[in-house]
Coordinates of C-alpha atoms and ligand atoms in Angstrom, one line a residue:
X144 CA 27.6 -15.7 -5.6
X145 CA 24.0 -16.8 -4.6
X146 CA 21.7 -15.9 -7.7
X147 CA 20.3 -12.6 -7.6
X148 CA 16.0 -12.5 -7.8
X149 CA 14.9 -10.5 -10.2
X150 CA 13.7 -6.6 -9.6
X151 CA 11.4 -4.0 -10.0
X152 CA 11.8 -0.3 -9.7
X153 CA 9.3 2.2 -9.8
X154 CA 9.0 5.9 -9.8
X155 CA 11.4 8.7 -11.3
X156 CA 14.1 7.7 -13.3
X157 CA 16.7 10.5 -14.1
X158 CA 20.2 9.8 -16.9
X159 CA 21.7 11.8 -19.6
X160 CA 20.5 11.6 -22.6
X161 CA 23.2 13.5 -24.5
X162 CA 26.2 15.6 -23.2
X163 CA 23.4 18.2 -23.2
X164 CA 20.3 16.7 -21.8
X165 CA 18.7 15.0 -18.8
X166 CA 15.8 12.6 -19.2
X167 CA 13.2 12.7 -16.8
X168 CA 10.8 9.5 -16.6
X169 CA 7.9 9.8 -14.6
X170 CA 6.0 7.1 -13.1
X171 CA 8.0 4.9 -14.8
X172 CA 9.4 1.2 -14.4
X173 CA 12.0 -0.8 -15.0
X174 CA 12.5 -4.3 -14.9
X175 CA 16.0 -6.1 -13.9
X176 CA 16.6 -9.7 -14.4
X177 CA 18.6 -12.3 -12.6
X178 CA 21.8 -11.2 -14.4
X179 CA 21.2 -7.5 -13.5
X180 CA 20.1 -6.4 -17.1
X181 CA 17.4 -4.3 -17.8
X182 CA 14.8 -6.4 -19.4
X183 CA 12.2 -3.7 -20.4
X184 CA 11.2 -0.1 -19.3
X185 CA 7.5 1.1 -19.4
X186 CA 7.2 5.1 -19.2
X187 CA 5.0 7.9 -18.2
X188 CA 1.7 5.8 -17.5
X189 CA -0.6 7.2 -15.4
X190 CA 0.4 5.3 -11.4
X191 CA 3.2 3.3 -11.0
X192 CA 1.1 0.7 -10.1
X193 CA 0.2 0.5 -13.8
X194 CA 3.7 0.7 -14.9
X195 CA 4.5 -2.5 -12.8
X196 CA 1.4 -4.6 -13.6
X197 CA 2.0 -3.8 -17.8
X198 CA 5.7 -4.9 -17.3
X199 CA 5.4 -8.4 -15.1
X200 CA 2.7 -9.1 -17.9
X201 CA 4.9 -8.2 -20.4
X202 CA 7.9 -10.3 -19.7
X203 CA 5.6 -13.0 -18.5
X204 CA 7.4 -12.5 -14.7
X205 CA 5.3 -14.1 -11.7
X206 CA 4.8 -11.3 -8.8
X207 CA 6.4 -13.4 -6.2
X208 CA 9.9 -13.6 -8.0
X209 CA 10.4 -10.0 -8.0
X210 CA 11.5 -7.4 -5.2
X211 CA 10.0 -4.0 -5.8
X212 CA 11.6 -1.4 -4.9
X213 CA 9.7 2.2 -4.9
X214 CA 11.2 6.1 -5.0
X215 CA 8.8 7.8 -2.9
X216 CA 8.3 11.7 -3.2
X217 CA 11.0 13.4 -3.9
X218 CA 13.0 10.5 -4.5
X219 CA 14.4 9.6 -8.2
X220 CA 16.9 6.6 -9.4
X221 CA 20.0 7.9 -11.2
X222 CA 23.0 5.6 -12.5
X223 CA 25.8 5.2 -10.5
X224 CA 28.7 6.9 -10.8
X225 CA 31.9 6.0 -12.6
X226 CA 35.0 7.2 -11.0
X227 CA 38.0 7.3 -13.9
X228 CA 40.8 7.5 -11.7
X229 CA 41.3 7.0 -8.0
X230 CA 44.0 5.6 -5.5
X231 CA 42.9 2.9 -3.2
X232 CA 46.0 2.6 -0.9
X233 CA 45.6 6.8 -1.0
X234 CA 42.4 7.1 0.6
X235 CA 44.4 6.9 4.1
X236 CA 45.8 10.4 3.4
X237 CA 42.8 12.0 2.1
X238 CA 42.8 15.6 3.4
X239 CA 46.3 15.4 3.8
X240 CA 48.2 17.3 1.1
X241 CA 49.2 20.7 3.1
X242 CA 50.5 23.1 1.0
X243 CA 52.3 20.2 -1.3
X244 CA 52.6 19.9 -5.2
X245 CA 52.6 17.0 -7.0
X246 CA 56.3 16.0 -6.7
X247 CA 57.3 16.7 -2.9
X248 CA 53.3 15.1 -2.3
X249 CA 54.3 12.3 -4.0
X250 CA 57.6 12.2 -1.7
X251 CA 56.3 13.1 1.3
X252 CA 53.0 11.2 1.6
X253 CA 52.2 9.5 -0.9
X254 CA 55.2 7.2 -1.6
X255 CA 55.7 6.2 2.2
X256 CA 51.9 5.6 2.7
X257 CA 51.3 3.1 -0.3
X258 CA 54.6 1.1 0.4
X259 CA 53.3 0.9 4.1
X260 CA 50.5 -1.5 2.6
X261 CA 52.6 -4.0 1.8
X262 CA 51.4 -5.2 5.0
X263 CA 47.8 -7.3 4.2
X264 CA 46.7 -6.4 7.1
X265 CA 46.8 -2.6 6.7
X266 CA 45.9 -3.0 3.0
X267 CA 42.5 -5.1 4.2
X268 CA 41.9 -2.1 6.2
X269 CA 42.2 0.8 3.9
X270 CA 40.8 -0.8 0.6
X271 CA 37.6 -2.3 2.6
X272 CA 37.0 1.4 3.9
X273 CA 37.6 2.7 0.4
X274 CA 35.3 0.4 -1.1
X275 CA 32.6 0.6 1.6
X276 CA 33.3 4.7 1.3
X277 CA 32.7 5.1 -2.3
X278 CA 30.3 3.0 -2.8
X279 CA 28.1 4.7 0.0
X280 CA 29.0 8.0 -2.5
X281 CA 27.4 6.4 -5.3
X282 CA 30.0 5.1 -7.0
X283 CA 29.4 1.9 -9.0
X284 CA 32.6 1.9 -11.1
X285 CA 36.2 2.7 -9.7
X286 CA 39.3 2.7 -11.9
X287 CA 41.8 1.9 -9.3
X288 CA 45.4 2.2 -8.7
X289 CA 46.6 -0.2 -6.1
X290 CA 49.9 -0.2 -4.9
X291 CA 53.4 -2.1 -6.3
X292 CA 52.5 -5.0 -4.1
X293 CA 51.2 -8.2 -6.0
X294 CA 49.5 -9.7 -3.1
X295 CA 48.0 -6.6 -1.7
X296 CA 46.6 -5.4 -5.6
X297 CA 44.9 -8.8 -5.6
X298 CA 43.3 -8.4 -2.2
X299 CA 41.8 -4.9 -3.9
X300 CA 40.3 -6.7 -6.2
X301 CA 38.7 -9.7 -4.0
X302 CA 37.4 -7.0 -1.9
X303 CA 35.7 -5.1 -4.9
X304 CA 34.3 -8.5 -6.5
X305 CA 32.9 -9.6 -2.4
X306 CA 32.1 -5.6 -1.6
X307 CA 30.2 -5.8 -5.7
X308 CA 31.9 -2.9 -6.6
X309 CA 32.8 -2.8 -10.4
X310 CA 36.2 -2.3 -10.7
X311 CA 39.5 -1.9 -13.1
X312 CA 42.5 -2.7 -10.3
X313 CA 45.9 -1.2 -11.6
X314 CA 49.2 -2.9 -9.7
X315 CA 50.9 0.1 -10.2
X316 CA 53.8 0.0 -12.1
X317 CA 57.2 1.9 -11.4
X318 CA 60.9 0.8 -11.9
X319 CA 62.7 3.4 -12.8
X320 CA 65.7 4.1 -9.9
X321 CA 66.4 7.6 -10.6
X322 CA 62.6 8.7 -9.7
X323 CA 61.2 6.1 -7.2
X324 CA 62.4 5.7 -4.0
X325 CA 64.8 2.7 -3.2
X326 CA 62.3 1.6 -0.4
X327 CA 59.0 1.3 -3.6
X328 CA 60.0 0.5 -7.0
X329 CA 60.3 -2.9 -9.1
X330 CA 63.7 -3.9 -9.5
X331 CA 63.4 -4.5 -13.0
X332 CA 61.3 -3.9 -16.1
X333 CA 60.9 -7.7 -15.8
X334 CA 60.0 -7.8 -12.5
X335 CA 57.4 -5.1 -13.5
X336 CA 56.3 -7.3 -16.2
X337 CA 56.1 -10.4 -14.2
X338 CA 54.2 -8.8 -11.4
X339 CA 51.6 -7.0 -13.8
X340 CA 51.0 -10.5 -15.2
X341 CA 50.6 -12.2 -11.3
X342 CA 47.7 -9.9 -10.9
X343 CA 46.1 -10.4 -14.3
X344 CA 46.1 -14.5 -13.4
X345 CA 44.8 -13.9 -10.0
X346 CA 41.7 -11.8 -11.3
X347 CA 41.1 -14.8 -14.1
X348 CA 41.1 -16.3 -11.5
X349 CA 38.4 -14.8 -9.0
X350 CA 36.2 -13.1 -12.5
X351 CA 37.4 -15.2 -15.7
X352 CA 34.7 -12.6 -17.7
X353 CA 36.2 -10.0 -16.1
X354 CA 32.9 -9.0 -15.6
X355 CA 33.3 -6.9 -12.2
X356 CA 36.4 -7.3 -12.0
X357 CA 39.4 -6.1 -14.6
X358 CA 43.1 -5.5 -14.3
X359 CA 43.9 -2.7 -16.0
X360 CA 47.7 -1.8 -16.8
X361 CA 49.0 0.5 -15.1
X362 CA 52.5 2.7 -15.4
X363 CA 52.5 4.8 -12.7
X364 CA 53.8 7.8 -14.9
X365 CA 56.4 8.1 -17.7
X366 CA 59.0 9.4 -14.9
X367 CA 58.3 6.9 -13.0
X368 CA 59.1 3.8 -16.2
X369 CA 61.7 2.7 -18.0
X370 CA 61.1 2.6 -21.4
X371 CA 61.6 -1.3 -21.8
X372 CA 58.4 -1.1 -18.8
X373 CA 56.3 1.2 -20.6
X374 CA 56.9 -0.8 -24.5
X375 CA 56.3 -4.1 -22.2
X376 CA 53.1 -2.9 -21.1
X377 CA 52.1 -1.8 -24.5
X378 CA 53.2 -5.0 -26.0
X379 CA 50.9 -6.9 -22.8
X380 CA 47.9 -4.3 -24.3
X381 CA 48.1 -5.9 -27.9
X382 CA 48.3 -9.1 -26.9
X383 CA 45.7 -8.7 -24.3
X384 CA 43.3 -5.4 -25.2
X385 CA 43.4 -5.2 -22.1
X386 CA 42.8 -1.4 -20.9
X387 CA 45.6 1.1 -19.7
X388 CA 45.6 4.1 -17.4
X389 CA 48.2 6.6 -16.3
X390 CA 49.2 10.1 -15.8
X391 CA 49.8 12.9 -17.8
X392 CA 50.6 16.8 -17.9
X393 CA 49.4 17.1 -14.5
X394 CA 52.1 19.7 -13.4
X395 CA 54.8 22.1 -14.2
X396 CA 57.9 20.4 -12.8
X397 CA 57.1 17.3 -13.9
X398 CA 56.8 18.0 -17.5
X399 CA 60.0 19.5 -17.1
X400 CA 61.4 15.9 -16.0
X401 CA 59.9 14.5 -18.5
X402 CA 61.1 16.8 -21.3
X403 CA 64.6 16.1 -19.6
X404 CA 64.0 12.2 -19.2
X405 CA 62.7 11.7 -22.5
X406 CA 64.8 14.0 -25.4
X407 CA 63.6 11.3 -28.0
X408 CA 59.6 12.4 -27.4
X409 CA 58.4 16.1 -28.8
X410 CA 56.3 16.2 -26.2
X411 CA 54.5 14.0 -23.1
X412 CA 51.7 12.5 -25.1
X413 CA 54.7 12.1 -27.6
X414 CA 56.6 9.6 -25.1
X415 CA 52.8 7.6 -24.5
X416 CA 52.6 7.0 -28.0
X417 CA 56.8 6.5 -29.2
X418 CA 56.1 3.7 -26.4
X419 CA 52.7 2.5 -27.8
X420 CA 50.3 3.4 -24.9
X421 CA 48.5 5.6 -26.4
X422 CA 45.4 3.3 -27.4
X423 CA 41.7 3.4 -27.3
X424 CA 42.0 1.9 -24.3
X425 CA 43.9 4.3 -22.4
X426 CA 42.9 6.7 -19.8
X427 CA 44.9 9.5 -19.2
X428 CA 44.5 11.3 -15.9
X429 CA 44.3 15.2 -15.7
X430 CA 45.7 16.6 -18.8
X431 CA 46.1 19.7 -17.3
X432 CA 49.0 21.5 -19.4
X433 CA 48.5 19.4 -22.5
X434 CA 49.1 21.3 -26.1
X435 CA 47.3 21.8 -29.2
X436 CA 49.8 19.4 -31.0
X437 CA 49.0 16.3 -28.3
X438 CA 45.4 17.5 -27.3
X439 CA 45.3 16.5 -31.8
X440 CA 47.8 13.3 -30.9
X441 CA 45.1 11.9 -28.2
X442 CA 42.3 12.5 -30.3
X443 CA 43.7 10.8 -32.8
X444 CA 44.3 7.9 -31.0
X445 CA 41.1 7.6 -29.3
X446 CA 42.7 7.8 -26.0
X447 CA 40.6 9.1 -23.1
X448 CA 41.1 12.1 -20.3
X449 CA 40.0 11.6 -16.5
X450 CA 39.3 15.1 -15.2
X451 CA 40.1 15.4 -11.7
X452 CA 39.3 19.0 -10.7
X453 CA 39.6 18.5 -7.0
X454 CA 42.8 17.2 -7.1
X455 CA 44.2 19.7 -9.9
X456 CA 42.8 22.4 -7.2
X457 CA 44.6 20.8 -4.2
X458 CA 47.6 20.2 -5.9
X459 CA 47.9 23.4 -7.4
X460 CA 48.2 21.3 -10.5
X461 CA 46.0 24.1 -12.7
X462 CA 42.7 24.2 -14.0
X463 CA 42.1 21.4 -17.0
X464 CA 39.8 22.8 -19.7
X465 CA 36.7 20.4 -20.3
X466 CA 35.4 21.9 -23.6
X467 CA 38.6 22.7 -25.2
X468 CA 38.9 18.7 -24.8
X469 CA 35.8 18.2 -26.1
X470 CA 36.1 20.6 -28.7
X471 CA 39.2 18.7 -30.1
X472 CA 36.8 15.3 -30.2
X473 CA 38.7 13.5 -26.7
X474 CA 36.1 11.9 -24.5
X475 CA 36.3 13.0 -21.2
X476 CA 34.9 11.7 -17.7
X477 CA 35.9 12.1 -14.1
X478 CA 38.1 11.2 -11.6
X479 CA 38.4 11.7 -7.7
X480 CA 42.1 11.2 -7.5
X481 CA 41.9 10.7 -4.3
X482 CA 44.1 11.3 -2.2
X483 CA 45.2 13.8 -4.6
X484 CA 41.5 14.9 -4.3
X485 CA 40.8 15.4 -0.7
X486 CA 37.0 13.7 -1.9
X487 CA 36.1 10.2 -2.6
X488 CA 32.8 11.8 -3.9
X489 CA 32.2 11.6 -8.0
X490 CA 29.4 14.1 -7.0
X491 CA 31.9 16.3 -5.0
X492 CA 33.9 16.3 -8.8
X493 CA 31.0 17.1 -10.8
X494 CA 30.2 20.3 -8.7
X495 CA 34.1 20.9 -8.2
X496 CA 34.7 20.3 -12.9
X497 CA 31.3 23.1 -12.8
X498 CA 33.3 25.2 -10.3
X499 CA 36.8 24.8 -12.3
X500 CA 35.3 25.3 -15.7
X501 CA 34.2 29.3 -14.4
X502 CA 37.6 29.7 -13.2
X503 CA 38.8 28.9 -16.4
X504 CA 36.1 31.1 -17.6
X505 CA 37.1 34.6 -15.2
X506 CA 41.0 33.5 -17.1
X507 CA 39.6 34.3 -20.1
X508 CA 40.7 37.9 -21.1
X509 CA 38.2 40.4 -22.5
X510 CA 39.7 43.1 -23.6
X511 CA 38.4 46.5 -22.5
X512 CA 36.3 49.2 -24.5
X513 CA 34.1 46.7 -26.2
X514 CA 34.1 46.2 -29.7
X515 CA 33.8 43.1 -31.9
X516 CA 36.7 41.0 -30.4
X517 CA 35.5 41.6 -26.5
X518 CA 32.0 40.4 -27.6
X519 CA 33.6 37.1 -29.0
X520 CA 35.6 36.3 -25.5
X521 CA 32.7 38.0 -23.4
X522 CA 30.9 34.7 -25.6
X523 CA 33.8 32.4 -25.3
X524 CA 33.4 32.6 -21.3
X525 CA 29.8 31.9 -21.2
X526 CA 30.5 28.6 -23.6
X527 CA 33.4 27.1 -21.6
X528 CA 31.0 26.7 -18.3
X529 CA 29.7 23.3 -17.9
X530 CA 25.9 23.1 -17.3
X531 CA 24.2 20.4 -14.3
X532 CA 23.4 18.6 -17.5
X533 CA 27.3 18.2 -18.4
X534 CA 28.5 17.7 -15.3
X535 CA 26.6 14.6 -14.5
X536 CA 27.3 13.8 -17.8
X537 CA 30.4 13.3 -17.4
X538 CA 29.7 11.5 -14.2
X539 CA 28.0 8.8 -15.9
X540 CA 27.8 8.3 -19.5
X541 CA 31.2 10.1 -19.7
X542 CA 33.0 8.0 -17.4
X543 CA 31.6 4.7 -19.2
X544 CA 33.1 6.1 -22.5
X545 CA 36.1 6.8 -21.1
X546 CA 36.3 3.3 -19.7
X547 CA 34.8 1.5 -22.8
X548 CA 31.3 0.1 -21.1
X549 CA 29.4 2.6 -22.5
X550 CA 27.0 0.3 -23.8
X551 CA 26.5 -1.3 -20.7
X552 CA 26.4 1.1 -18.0
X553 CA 25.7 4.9 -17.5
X554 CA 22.3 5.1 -18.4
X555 CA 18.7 3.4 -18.1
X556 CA 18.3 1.6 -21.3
X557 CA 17.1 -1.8 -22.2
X558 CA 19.7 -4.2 -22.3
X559 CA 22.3 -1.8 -20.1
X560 CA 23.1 -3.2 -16.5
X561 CA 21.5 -2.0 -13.6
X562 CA 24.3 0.0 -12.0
X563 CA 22.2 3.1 -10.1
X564 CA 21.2 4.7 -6.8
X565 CA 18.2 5.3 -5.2
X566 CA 19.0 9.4 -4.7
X567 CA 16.3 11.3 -1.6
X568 CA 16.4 15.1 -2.0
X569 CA 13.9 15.1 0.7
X570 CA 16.1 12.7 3.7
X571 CA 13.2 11.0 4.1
X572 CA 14.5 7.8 6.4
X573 CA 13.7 4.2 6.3
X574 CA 10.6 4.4 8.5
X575 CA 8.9 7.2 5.9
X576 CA 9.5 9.8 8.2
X577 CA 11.0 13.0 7.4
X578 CA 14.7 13.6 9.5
X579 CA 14.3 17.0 10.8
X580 CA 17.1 17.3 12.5
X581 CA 18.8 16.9 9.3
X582 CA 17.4 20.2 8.2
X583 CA 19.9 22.4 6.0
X584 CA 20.8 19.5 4.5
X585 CA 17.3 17.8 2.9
X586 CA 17.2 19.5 -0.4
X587 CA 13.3 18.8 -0.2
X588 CA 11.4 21.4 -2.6
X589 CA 10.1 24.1 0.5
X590 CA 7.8 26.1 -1.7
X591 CA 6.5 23.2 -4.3
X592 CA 7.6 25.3 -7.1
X593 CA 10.6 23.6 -8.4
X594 CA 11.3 22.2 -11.8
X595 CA 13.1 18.6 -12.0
X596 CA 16.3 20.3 -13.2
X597 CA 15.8 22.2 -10.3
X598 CA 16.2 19.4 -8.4
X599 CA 18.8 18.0 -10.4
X600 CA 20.6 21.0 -9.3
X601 CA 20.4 21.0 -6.1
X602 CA 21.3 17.9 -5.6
X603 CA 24.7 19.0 -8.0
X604 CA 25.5 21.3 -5.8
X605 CA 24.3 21.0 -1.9
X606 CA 24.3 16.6 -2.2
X607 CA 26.1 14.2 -0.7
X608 CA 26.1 10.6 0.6
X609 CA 23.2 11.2 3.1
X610 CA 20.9 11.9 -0.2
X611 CA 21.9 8.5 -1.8
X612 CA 19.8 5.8 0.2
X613 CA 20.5 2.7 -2.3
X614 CA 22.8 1.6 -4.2
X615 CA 23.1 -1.3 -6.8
X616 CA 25.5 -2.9 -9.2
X617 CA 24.4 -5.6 -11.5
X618 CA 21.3 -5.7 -10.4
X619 CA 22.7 -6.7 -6.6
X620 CA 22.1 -4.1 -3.7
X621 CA 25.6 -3.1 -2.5
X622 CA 24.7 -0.3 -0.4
X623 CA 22.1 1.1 1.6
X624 CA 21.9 3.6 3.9
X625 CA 20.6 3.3 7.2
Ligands
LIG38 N1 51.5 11.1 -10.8 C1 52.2 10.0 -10.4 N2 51.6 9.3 -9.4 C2 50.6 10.1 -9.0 C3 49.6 10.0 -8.0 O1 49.6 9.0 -7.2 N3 48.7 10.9 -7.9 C4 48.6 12.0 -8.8 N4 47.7 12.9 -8.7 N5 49.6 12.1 -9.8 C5 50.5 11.2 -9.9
LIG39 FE1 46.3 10.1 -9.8

């Protein structure tokens, strides 16, 4: 890769500071260097101007090594999103779920569709839109399942390193017979092995940091592994620390399987951890259904949850409960699960976790005639709603935890990488005028009366990839919009 120049942004800079609270710096700058790191931050000072000329005297950086790059009115940087769980082969099908649950989907789309990409040809095609897709959404991290095929995983990942998409790329892992059909499933637990470890050498190969690029092991789903696949994986883990990700207590029926699959487990987090996958290292998709007992099992493990709310809606899966996770100490962030999720957005999930966590708010009974116990649920409803704050919370900072880069992505802070966007409430285009035929769409600020978390707010719940203009990882540009 050619060596980056160094960069300069100026303007608004917007990132959680806690699971509670936005930051908003003003006239700000940052500085990136040539390995995408924030080198320094100057805040609030009077013109931007200012900000820059303190900073390049500061580092001791010459003007001409250094692209600026300005939010305008209206305009603010934000980090990049970090997408905990999403299917790459999948993103063919998205929108295509009818009035499926997760078993039968799996059967009747999702299973044909991913073993279809055995061929390179089809795989280049999907995973490049994918890529280009999320990416133009904001995304700067994607946690990816690929398919069972070796060489077609591997071409994910080439395509996320050339694309500069930060990525963990799962070869998705699934041998048991009884489950998976004849036509997609490893012959062996061996075989499953052996092709887990192919893709690990080929991403040495292309990142030996690992730095954009990470495998990430993958078992499908308990049903879908043996147990000698699942203990194989977790004895790859220890030997490697390399992360994990799978599913679990997504839906109904296939608890039930698993319960019947799996006598010698107590429950489904009880079959994760009996077969040593339940790490801090792990990310567990949906958690939907999940008890007391394993919600106090994960915790204690230090494994993670990916909230997917547009998926669990789709699906019919069920609404996951954010702050009863939270309450019980499990970091959480979010995932598409696309094409479970009909959306490739991380924006789109954040609105759709606000929208889920008042649904699970209206389930919450409060019993009539009033009295002391009503006004405890009555209380209990309005705590369980996530806030704007939150929900991009767990967009960013959240989805770093759960992936374990929290210290280097998420948020604006010196020494972090420079994974953000370049976010326009007010669709103002490349040439600095405003696109009114866009109208109904530009969230610009009509009356002038608006707050920042106003702004922050509409952009939650009216943005979409039109309002992100820019887009960088590691300091590199890896998308703008034209
Ligand atoms: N469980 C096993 N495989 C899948 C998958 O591809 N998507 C979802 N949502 N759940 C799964
Ligand atoms: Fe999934």
């Amino acid at each position: 890769m050619s060596p980056q120049r160094k960069l300069l942004l100026l303007g608004t800079f917007v990132h959680s500071k806690t699971q509670q609270h936005l930051e908003f710096l003003h006239n700000a700058a940052v500085a990136v260097d040539e390995q995408g790191k924030i080198a320094a931050i100057e805040r609030d000072v009077a013109e931007a101007s200012e900000a820059q000329a303190r900073l390049l005297t500061q580092l001791g950086w010459d003007e001409a090594e250094v692209d600026v790059t300005v939010a305008a009115e209206g305009q603010f940087f934000f980090p990049g999103f970090v997408d905990t769980h999403i299917h790459a082969p999948q993103y063919a099908n998205a929108g295509i779920f009818g009035k499926s649950s997760l078993l039968d989907w799996l059967e009747t789309y999702t299973f044909p569709l991913e073993s279809s990409l055995a061929d390179l040809s089809k795989a280049r095609r999907v995973y490049t839109r994918c890529v280009r897709r999320t990416l133009s959404h904001g995304t700067t991290t994607a946690t990816y399942y690929a398919t069972i095929d070796v060489a077609a995983t591997n071409l994910l990942a080439d395509l996320c390193l050339s694309m500069g998409q930060r990525a963990f790329v799962g070869r998705a892992c699934m041998d048991n017979p009884d489950v998976n059909p004849d036509y997609y499933r490893d012959a062996s637990a061996a075989e499953t092995l052996r092709a887990t470890q192919q893709t690990i050498d080929h991403m040495r190969s292309i990142d030996p940091g690992f730095d954009i690029v990470s495998p990430i092991l993958t078992p499908r789903f308990a049903p879908s592994c043996s147990r000698e696949a699942m203990a194989g994986l977790a004895q790859l883990h220890r030997e490697t620390n390399l992360p994990i990700q799978t599913h679990i207590s997504e839906n109904l029926g296939e608890i039930q399987l698993v319960k019947s699959m799996f006598p010698e487990a107590d429950s489904y987090a009880g079959v994760y951890d009996k077969y040593g996958l339940l790490t801090p290292k792990t990310v567990l998709a949906h958690a939907v259904h999940i008890s007391e007992e394993e919600a106090e099992l994960i915790a204690h493990r230090g494994s993670k949850v990916s909230h997917c709310p547009c998926s669990n809606t789709s699906l019919t899966s069920g609404p996951a409960r954010v702050r009863w996770m939270w309450d019980r100490g499990i970091d959480v962030g979010l995932g598409t699960d696309m094409s479970g999720g009909y959306s490739p957005s991380i924006l789109d999930a954040a609105r759709q976790a606000a929208l889920v966590s008042r649904h699970v708010a209206m389930g919450i009974h409060v019993p009539e005639g009033g009295g002391a116990a009503a006004v405890e649920q009555e209380k209990e409803r309005e705590r369980v709603k996530l806030t704007v704050e939150e929900a991009l919370y767990l967009a960013t900072r959240g989805g770093a935890r759960c992936v374990g880069l929290e210290d280097k992505i998420g948020g604006f802070e010196v020494g972090m990488e420079w994974d953000a966007q370049l976010v326009s409430l007010s669709q103002v285009s490349d040439d600095g005028g405003m696109e009114e035929h866009d109208h109904g769409h530009g969230l610009v600020d009509v009356f002038g009366w608006e707050s920042w978390g106003d702004r922050l707010a509409k952009w939650l719940y009216n943005g979409d990839d039109r309002n992100t203009k820019r887009v960088w990882v590691k300091g590199r540009l890896v998308h703008k919009r034209k």
